[in-house]
Short mmCIF file of C-alpha atoms and ligand atoms in Angstrom, two decimals:
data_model
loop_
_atom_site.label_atom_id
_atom_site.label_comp_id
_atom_site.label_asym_id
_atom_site.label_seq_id
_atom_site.Cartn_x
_atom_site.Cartn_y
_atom_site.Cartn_z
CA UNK A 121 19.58 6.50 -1.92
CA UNK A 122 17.64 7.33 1.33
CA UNK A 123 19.51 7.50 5.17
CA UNK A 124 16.84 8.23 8.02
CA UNK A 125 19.09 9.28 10.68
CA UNK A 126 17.29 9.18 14.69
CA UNK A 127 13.92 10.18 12.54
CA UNK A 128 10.82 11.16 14.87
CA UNK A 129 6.94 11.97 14.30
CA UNK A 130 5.71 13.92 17.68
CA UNK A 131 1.96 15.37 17.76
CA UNK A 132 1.27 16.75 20.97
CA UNK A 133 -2.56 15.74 21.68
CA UNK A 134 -3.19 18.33 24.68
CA UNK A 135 -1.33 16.77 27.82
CA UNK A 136 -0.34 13.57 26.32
CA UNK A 137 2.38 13.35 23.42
CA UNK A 138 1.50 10.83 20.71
CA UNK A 139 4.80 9.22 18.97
CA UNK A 140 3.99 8.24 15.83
CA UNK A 141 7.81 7.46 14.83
CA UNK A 142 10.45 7.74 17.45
CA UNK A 143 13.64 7.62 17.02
CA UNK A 144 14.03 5.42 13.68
CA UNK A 145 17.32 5.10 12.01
CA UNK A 146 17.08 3.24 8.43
CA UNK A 147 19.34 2.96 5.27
CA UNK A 148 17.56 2.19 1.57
CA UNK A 149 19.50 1.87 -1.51
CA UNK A 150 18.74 1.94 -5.13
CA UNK A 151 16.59 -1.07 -6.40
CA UNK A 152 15.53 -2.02 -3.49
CA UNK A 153 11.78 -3.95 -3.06
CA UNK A 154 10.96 -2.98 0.86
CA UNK A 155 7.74 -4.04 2.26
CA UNK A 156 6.48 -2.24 6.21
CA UNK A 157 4.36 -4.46 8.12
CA UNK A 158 2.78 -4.25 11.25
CA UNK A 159 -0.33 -3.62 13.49
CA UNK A 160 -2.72 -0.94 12.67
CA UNK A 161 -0.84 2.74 14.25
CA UNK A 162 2.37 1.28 14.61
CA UNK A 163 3.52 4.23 12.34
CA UNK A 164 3.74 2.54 8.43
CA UNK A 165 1.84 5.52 6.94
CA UNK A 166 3.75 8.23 9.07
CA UNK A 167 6.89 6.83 7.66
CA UNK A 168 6.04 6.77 3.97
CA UNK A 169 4.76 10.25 4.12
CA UNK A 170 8.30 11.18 6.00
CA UNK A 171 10.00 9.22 2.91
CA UNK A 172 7.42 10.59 0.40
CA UNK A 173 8.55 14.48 1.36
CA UNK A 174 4.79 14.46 2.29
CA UNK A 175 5.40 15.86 6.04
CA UNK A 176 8.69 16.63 7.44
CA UNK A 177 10.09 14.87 10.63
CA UNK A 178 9.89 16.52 14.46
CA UNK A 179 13.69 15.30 14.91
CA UNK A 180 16.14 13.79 13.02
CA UNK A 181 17.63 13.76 9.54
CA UNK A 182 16.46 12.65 6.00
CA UNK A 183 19.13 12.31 3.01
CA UNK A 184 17.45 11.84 -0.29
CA UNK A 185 20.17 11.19 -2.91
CA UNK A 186 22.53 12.58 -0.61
CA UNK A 187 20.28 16.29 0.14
CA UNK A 188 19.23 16.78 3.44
CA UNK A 189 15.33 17.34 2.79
CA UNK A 190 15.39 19.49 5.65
CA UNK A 191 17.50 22.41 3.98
CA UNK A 192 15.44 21.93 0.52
CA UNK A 193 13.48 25.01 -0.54
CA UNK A 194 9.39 24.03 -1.58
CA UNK A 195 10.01 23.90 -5.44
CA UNK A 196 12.73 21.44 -5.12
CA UNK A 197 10.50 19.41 -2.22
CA UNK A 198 7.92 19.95 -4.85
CA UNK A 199 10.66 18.17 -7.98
CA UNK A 200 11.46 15.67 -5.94
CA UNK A 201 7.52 14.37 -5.21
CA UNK A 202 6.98 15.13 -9.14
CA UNK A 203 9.94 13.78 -11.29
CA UNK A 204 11.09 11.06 -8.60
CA UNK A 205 8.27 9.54 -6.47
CA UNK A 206 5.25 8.32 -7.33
CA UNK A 207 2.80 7.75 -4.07
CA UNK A 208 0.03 5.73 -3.89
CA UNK A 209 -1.95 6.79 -0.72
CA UNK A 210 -3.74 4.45 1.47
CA UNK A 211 -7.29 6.33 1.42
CA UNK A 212 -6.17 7.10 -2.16
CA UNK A 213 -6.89 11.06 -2.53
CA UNK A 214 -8.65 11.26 -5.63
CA UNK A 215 -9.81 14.57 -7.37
CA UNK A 216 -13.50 13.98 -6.59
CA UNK A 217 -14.27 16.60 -9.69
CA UNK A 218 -12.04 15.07 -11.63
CA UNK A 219 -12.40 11.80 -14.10
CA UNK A 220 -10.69 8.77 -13.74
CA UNK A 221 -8.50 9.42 -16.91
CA UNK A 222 -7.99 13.05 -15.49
CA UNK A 223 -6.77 12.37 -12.44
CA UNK A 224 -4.29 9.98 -14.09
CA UNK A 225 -3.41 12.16 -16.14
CA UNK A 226 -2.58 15.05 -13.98
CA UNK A 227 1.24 14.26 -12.69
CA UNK A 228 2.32 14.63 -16.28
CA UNK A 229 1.62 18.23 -16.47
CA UNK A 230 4.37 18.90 -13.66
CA UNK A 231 6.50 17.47 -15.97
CA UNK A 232 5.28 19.72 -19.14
CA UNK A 233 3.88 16.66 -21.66
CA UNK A 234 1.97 17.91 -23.47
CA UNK A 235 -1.93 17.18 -23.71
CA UNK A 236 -1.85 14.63 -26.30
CA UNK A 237 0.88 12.16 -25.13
CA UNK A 238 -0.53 12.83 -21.36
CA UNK A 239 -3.71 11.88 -22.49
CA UNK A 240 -2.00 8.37 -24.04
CA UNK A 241 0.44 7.62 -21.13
CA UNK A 242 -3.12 7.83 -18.88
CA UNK A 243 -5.01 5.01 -21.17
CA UNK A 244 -1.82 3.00 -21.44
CA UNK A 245 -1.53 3.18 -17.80
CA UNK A 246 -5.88 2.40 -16.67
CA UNK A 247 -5.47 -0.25 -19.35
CA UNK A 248 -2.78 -1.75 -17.09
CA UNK A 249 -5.55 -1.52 -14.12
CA UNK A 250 -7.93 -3.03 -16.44
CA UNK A 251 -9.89 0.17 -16.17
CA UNK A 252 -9.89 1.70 -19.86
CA UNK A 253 -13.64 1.40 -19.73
CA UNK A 254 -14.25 3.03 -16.71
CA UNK A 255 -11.72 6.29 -17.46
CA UNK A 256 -15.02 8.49 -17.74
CA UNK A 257 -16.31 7.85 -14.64
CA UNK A 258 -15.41 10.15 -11.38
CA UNK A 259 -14.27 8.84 -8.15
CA UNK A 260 -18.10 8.54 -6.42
CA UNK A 261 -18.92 6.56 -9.52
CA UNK A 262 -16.19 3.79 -9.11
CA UNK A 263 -16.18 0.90 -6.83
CA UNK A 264 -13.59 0.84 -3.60
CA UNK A 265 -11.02 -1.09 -5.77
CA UNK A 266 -11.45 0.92 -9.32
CA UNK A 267 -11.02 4.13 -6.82
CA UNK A 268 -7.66 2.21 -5.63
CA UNK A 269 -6.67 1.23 -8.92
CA UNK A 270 -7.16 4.56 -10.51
CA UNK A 271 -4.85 5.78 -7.42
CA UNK A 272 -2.11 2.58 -8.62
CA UNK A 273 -2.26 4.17 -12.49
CA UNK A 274 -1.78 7.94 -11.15
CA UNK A 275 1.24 6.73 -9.27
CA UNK A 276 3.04 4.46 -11.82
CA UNK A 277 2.33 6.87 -15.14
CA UNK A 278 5.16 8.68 -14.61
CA UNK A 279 7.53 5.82 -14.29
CA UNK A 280 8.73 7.01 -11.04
CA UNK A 281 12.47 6.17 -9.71
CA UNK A 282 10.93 5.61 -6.36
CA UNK A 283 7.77 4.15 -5.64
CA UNK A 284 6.06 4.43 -2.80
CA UNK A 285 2.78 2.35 -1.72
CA UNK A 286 0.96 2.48 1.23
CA UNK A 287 -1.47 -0.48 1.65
CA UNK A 288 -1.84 -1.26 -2.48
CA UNK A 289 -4.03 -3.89 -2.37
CA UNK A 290 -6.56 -3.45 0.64
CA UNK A 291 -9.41 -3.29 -1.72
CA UNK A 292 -8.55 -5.50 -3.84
CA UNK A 293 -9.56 -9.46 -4.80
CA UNK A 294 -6.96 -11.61 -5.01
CA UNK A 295 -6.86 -12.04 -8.88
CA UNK A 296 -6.74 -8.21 -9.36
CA UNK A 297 -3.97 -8.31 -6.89
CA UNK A 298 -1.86 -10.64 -8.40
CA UNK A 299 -2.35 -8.69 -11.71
CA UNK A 300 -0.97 -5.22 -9.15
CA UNK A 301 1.81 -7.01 -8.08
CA UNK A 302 2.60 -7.92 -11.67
CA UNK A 303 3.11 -4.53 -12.34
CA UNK A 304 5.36 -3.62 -9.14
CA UNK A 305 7.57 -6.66 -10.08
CA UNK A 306 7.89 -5.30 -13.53
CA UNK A 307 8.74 -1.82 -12.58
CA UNK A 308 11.50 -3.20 -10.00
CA UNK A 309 12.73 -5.28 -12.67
CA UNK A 310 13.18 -1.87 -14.63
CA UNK A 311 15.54 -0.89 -11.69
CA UNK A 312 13.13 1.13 -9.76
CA UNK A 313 12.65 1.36 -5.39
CA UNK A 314 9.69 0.21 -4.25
CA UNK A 315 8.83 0.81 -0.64
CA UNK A 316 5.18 -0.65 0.14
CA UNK A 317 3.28 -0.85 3.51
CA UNK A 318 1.19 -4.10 3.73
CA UNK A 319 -0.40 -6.42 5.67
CA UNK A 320 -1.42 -9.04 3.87
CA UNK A 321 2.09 -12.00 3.63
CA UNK A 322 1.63 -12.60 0.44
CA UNK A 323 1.88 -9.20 -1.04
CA UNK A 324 4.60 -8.39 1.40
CA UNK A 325 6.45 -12.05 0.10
CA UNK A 326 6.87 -9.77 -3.29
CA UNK A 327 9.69 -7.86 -1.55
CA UNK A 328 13.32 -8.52 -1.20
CA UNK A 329 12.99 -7.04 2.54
CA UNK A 330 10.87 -6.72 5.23
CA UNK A 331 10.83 -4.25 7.74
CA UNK A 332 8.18 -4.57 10.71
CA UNK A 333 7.31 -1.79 12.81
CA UNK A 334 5.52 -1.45 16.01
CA UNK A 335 4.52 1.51 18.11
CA UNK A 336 6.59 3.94 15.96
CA UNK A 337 9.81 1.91 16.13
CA UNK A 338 11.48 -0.73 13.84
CA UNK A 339 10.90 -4.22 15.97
CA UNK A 340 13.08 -6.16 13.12
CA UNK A 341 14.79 -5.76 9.23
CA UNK A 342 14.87 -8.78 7.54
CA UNK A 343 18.25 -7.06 5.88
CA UNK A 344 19.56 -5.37 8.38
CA UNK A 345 23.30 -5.07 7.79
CA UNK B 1190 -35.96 -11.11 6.86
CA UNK B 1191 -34.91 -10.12 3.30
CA UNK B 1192 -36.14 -11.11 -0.15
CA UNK B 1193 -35.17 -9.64 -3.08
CA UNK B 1194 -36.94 -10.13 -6.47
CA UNK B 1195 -34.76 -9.43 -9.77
CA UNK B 1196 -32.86 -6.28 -8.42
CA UNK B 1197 -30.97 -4.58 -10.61
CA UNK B 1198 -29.43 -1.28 -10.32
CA UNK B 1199 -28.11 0.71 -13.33
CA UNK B 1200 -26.49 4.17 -14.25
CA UNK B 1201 -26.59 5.72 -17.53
CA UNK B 1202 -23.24 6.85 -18.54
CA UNK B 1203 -23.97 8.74 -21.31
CA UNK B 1204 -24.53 6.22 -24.08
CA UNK B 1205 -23.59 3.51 -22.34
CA UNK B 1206 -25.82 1.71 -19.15
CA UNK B 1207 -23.69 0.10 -16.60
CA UNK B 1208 -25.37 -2.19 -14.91
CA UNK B 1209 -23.95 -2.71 -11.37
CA UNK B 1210 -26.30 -4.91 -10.29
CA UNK B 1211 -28.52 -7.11 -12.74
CA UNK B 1212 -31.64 -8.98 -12.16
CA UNK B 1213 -30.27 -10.53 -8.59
CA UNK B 1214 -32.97 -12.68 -6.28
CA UNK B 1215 -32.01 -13.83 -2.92
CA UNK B 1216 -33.37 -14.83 0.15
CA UNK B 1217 -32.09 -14.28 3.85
CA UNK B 1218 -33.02 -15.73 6.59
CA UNK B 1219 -32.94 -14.64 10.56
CA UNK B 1220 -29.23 -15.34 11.74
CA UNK B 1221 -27.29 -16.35 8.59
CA UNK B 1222 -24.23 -14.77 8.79
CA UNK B 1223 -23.31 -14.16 4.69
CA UNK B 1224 -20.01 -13.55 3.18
CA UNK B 1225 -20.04 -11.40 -0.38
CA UNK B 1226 -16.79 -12.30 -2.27
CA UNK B 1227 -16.30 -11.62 -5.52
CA UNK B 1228 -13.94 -9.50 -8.12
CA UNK B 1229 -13.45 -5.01 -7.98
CA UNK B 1230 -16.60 -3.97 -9.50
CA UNK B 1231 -18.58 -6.73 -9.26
CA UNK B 1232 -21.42 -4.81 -7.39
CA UNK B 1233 -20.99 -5.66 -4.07
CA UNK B 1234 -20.55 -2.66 -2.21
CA UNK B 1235 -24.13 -1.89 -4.83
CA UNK B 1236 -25.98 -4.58 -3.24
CA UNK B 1237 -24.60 -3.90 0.09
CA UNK B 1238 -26.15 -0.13 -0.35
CA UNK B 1239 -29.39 -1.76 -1.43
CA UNK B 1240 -29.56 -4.29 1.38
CA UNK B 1241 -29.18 -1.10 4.00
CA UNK B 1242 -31.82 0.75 2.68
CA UNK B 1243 -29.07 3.77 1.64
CA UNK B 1244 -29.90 3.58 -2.49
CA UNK B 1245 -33.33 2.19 -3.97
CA UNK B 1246 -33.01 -0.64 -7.15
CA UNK B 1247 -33.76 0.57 -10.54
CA UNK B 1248 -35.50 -2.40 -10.93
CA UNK B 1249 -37.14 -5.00 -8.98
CA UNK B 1250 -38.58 -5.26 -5.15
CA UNK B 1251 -36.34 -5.42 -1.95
CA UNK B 1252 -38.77 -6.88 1.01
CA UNK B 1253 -37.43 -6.28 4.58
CA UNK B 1254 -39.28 -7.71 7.26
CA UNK B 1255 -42.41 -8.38 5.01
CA UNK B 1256 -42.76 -4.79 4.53
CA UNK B 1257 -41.76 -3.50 0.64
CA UNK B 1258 -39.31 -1.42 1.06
CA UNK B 1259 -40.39 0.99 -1.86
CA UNK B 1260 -43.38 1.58 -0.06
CA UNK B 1261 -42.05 3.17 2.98
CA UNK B 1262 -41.31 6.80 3.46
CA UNK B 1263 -38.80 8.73 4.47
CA UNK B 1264 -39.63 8.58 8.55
CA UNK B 1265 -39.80 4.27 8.15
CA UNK B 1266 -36.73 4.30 6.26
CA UNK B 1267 -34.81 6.10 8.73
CA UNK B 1268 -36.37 3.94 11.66
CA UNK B 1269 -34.63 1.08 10.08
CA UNK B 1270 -31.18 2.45 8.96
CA UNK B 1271 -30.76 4.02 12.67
CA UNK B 1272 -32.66 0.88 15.09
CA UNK B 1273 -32.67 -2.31 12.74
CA UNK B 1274 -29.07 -1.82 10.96
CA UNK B 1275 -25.39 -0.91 11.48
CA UNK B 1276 -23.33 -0.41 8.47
CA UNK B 1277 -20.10 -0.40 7.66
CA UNK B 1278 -18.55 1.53 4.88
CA UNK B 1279 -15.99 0.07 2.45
CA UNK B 1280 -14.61 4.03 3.34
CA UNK B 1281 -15.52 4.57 6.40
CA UNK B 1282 -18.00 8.22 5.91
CA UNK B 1283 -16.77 9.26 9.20
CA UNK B 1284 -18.03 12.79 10.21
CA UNK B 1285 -14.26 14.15 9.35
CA UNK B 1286 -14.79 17.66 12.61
CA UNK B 1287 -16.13 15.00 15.20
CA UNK B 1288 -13.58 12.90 17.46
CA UNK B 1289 -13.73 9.09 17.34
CA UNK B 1290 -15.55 9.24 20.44
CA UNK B 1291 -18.41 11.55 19.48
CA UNK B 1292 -18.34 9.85 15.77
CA UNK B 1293 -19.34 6.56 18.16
CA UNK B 1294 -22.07 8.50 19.76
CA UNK B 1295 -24.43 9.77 16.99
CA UNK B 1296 -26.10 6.61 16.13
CA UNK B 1297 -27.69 6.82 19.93
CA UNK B 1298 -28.74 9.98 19.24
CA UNK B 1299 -31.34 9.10 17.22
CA UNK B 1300 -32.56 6.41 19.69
CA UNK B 1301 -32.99 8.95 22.04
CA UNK B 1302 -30.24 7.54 24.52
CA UNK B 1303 -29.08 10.52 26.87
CA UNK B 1304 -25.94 11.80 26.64
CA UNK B 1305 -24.68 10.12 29.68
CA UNK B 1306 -25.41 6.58 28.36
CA UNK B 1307 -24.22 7.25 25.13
CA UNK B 1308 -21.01 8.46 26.10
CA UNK B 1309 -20.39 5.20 27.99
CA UNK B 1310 -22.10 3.02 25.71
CA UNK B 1311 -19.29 4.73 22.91
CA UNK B 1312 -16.63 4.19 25.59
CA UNK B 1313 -16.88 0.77 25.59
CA UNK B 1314 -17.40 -0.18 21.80
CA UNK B 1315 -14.27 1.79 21.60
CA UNK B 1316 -12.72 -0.26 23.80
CA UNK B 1317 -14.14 -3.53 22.08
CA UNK B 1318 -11.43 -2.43 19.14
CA UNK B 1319 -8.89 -1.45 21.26
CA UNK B 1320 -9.40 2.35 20.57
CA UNK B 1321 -10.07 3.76 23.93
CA UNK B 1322 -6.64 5.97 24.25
CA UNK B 1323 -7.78 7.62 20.43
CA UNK B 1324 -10.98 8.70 21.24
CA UNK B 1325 -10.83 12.56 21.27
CA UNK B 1326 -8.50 12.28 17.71
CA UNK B 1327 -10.12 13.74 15.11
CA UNK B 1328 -10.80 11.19 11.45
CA UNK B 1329 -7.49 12.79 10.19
CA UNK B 1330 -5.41 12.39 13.42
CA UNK B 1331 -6.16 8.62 13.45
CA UNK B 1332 -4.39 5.93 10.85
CA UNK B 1333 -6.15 4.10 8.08
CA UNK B 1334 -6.67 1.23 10.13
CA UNK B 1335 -8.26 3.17 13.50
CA UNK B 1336 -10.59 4.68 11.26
CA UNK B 1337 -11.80 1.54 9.98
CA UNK B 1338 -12.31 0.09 13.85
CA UNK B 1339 -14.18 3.42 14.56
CA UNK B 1340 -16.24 2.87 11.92
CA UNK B 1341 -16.78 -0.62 13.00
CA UNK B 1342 -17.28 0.40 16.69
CA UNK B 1343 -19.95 3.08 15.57
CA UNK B 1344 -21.82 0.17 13.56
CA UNK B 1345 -22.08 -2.20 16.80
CA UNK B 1346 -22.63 0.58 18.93
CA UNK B 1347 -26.54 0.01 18.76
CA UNK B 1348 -25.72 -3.84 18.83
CA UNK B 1349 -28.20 -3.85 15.35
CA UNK B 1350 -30.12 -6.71 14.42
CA UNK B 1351 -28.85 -6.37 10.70
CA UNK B 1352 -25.20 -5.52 10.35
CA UNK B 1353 -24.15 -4.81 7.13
CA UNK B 1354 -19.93 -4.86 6.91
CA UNK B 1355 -18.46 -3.79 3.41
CA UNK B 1356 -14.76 -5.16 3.35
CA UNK B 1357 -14.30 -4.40 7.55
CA UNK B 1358 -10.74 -5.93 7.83
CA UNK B 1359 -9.42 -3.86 4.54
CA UNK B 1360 -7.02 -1.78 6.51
CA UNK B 1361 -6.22 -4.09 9.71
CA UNK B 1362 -3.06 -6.54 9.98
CA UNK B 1363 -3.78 -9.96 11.01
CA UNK B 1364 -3.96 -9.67 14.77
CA UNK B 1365 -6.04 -6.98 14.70
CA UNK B 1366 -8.89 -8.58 12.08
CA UNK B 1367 -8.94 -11.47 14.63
CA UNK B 1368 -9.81 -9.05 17.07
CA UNK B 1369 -12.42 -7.86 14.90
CA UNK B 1370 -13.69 -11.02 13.78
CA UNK B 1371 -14.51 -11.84 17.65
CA UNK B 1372 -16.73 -9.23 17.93
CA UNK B 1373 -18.75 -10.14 14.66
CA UNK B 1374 -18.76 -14.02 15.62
CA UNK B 1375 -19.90 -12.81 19.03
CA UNK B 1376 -22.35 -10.62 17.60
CA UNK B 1377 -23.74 -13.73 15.64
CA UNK B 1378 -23.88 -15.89 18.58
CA UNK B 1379 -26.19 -13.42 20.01
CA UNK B 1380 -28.57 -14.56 17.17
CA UNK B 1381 -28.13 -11.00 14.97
CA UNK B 1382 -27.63 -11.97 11.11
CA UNK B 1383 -24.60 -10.58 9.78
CA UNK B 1384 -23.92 -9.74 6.05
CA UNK B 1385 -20.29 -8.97 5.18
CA UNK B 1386 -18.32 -7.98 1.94
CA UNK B 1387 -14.99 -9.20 1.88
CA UNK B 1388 -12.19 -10.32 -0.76
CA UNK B 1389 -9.88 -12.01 2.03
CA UNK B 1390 -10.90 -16.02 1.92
CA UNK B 1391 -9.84 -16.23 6.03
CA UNK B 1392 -12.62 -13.69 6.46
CA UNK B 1393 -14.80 -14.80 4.58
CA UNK B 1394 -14.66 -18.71 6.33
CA UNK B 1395 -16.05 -17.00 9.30
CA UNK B 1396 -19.38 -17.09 7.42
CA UNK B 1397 -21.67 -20.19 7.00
CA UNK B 1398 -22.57 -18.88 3.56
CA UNK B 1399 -20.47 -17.37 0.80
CA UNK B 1400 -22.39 -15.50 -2.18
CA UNK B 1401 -20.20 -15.21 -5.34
CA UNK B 1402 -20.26 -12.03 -7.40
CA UNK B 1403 -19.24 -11.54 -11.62
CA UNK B 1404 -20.75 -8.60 -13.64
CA UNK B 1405 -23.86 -7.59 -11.33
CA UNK B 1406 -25.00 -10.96 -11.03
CA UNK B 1407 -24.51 -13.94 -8.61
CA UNK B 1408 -22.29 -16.83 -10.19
CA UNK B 1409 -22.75 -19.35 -6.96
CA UNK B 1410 -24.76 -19.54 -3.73
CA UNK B 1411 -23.12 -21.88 -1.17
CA UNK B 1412 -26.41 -22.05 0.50
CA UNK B 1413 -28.82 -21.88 -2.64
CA UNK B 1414 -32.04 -24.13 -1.63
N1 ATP C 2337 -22.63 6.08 -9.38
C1 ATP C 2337 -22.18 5.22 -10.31
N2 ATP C 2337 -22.24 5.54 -11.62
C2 ATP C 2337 -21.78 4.70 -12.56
N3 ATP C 2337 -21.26 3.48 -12.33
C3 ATP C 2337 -21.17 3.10 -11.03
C4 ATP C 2337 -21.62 3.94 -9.96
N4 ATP C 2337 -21.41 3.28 -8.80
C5 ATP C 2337 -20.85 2.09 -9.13
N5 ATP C 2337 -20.72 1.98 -10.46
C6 ATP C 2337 -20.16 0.82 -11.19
O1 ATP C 2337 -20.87 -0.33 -10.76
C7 ATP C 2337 -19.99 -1.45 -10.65
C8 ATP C 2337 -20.16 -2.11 -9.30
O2 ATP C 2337 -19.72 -1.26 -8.26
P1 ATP C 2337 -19.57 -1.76 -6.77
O3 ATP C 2337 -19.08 -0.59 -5.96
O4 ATP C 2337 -20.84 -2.40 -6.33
O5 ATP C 2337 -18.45 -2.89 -6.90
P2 ATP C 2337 -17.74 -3.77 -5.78
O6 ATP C 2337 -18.04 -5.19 -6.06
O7 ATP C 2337 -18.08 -3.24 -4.43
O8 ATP C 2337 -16.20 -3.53 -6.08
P3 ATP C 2337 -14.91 -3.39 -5.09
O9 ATP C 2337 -14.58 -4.79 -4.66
O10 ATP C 2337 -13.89 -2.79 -5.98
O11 ATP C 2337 -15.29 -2.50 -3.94
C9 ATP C 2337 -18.58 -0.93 -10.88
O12 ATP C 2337 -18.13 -1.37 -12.14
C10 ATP C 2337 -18.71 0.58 -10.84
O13 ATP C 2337 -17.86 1.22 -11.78
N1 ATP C 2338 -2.24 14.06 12.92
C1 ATP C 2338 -2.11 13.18 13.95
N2 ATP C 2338 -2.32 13.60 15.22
C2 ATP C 2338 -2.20 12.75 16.25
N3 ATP C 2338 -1.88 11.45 16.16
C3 ATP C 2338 -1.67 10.97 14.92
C4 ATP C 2338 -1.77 11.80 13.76
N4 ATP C 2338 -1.51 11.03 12.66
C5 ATP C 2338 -1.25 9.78 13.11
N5 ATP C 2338 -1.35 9.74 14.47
C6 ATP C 2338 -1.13 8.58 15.33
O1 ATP C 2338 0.16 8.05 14.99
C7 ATP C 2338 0.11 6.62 15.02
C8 ATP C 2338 0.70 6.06 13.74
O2 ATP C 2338 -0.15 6.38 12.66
P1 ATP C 2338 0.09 5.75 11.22
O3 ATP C 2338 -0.96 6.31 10.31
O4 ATP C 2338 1.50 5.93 10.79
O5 ATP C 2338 -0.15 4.19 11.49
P2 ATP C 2338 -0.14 2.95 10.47
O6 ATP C 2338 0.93 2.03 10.87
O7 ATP C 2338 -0.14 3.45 9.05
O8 ATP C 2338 -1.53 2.26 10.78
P3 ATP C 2338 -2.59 1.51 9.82
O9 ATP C 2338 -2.04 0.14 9.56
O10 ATP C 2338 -3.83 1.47 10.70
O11 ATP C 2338 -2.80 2.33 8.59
C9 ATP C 2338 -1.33 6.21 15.26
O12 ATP C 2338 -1.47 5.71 16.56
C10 ATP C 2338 -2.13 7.49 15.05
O13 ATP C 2338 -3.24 7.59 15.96
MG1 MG C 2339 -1.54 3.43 7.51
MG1 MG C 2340 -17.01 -2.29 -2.93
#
């Protein structure tokens, strides 16, 4: 499903040269449940937006279903993020003018639903976050972990083949995230990828493998092969 | 230090009120270090706000010091948010076009530190969370985690009487919230009172008094007299 061939994140910070990701080489299939851990900057969020066709790589190749993402044009980056990935982002990027239930909704119009049944999938999918009574509100009106959950909802309404999660539960009490990972474990079930980043062990036990990284290279894979 | 007298805080939503916070009393005392747990939406982060003098009740009287804090105007309120209290964001509100270093600085300005002092004085709580190599990266050239520690560096950069931390290990991996927890537990020690928000039960056991949050009210007191 995904090869990451000698991938690397540069930023050049005047003089000095910050690595984000250096050099990482990484194979994911379909169906797979993949948790990232490690310390704060180690590079978990640099790496999901690489695998999220969120930011593209300094060096170093990315296959997505056998494309090179490199040599993809914008509207089929842009397919790809829509139809195939959903991506929940760790400070969650929220329409601030928009509602709760509008911001779910809004993937679905990529994929041309129309108004009605968008409007539907978006309650069916709050009243998985326990949040149908809050779908009104707008982002400065939630608390930290409606604002997440509303961020879980927008990423899981389109039923996305890949899922990608970056920090899920950080907001979150530990009933609520029990009732999350409910809904990850369902959707892998289903046959979907999930790829979180996590550092609580319990949320990261959820996964089938664990991959910890640490100052933009992978220290250990629990499946390496 | 604080009593508070049947708070409640409420928002009409159209036809319906939501009542974040509902009739609450509480006392605290000089030095108690307080942990906040509770479930998303409970109205922690609500009383947190109230406690810092950053929203005003709907109902009910907050008194700080033995002064009401109603009372006070504009000038008295700002002497105590900038020399009495550090706070802690559950998102951080860092100024998004100043580095981590000068986003450490401001709260000196207003103490009328010179520049000099500040800059050193932000050097080193910098340094307390192991940021010191980050400090001219901008909010959005810094991960989820280093914005949270420069948040948390800025709060203890006045070394406040009053610190007020809502969910301050949200975004950290273990080591690093150890790290973190040092510097509160050292902060204690130095006889400041600490009041904390957190849904992570190791975090919270750093506190001699845990204050249990449903629905805008408080379902236990660990410490109730
Ligand atoms: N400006 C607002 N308008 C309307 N409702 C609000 C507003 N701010 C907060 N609320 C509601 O008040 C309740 C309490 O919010 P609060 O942010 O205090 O919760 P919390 O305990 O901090 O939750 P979390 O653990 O998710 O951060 C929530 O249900 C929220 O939807
Ligand atoms: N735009 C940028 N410019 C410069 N450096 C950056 C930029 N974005 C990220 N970095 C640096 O790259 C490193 C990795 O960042 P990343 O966000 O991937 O870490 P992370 O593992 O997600 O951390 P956390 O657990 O704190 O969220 C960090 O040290 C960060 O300072
Ligand atoms: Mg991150
Ligand atoms: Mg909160």
């Amino acid at each position: 499903l995904i090869e990451l061939e000698q991938i690397s994140k540069h930023y050049q910070m005047g003089s000095q040269l910050v690595k984000a990701v250096h050099n990482v080489s990484l194979t994911i299939h379909h169906n797979e449940y993949i948790a990232f851990i490690g310390a704060s900057g180690s590079g978990k969020s640099t790496m999901m937006n690489i695998l999220g066709c969120l930011d593209s790589p300094t060096n170093g190749h990315y296959r997505l279903n056998d494309q090179n993402v490199a040599t993809l044009d914008e509207s089929a980056l842009a397919d790809i993020r829509n139809r195939e990935i959903g991506f929940i982002f760790q400070s969650f990027n929220l329409l601030p003018r928009a509602t709760a239930l509008q911001n779910v909704m809004q993937p679905l119009i990529y994929l041309g639903i129309p108004f009605n049944e968008r409007k539907n999938l978006a309650i069916e999918a709050l009243a998985n976050v326990q949040l149908e009574d809050r779908s009104d509100h707008l982002p400065n009106e939630l608390s930290g972990g409606q604002r997440q959950r509303v961020a879980i909802a927008r990423a899981l309404v389109t039923k996305p083949s890949i899922l990608l999660a970056d920090e899920p539960t950080g907001n979150l009490d530990s009933q609520t995230s029990v009732e999350i990972m409910r809904l990850f474990d369902q959707l892998h079930k289903d046959g979907q990828t999930i790829i979180m980043v996590t550092h609580e062990d319990d949320i990261a036990s959820h996964s089938n493998r664990q991959i910890k990284m640490k100052d933009g290279n992978i220290l250990r894979d629990s499946s390496a092969i």
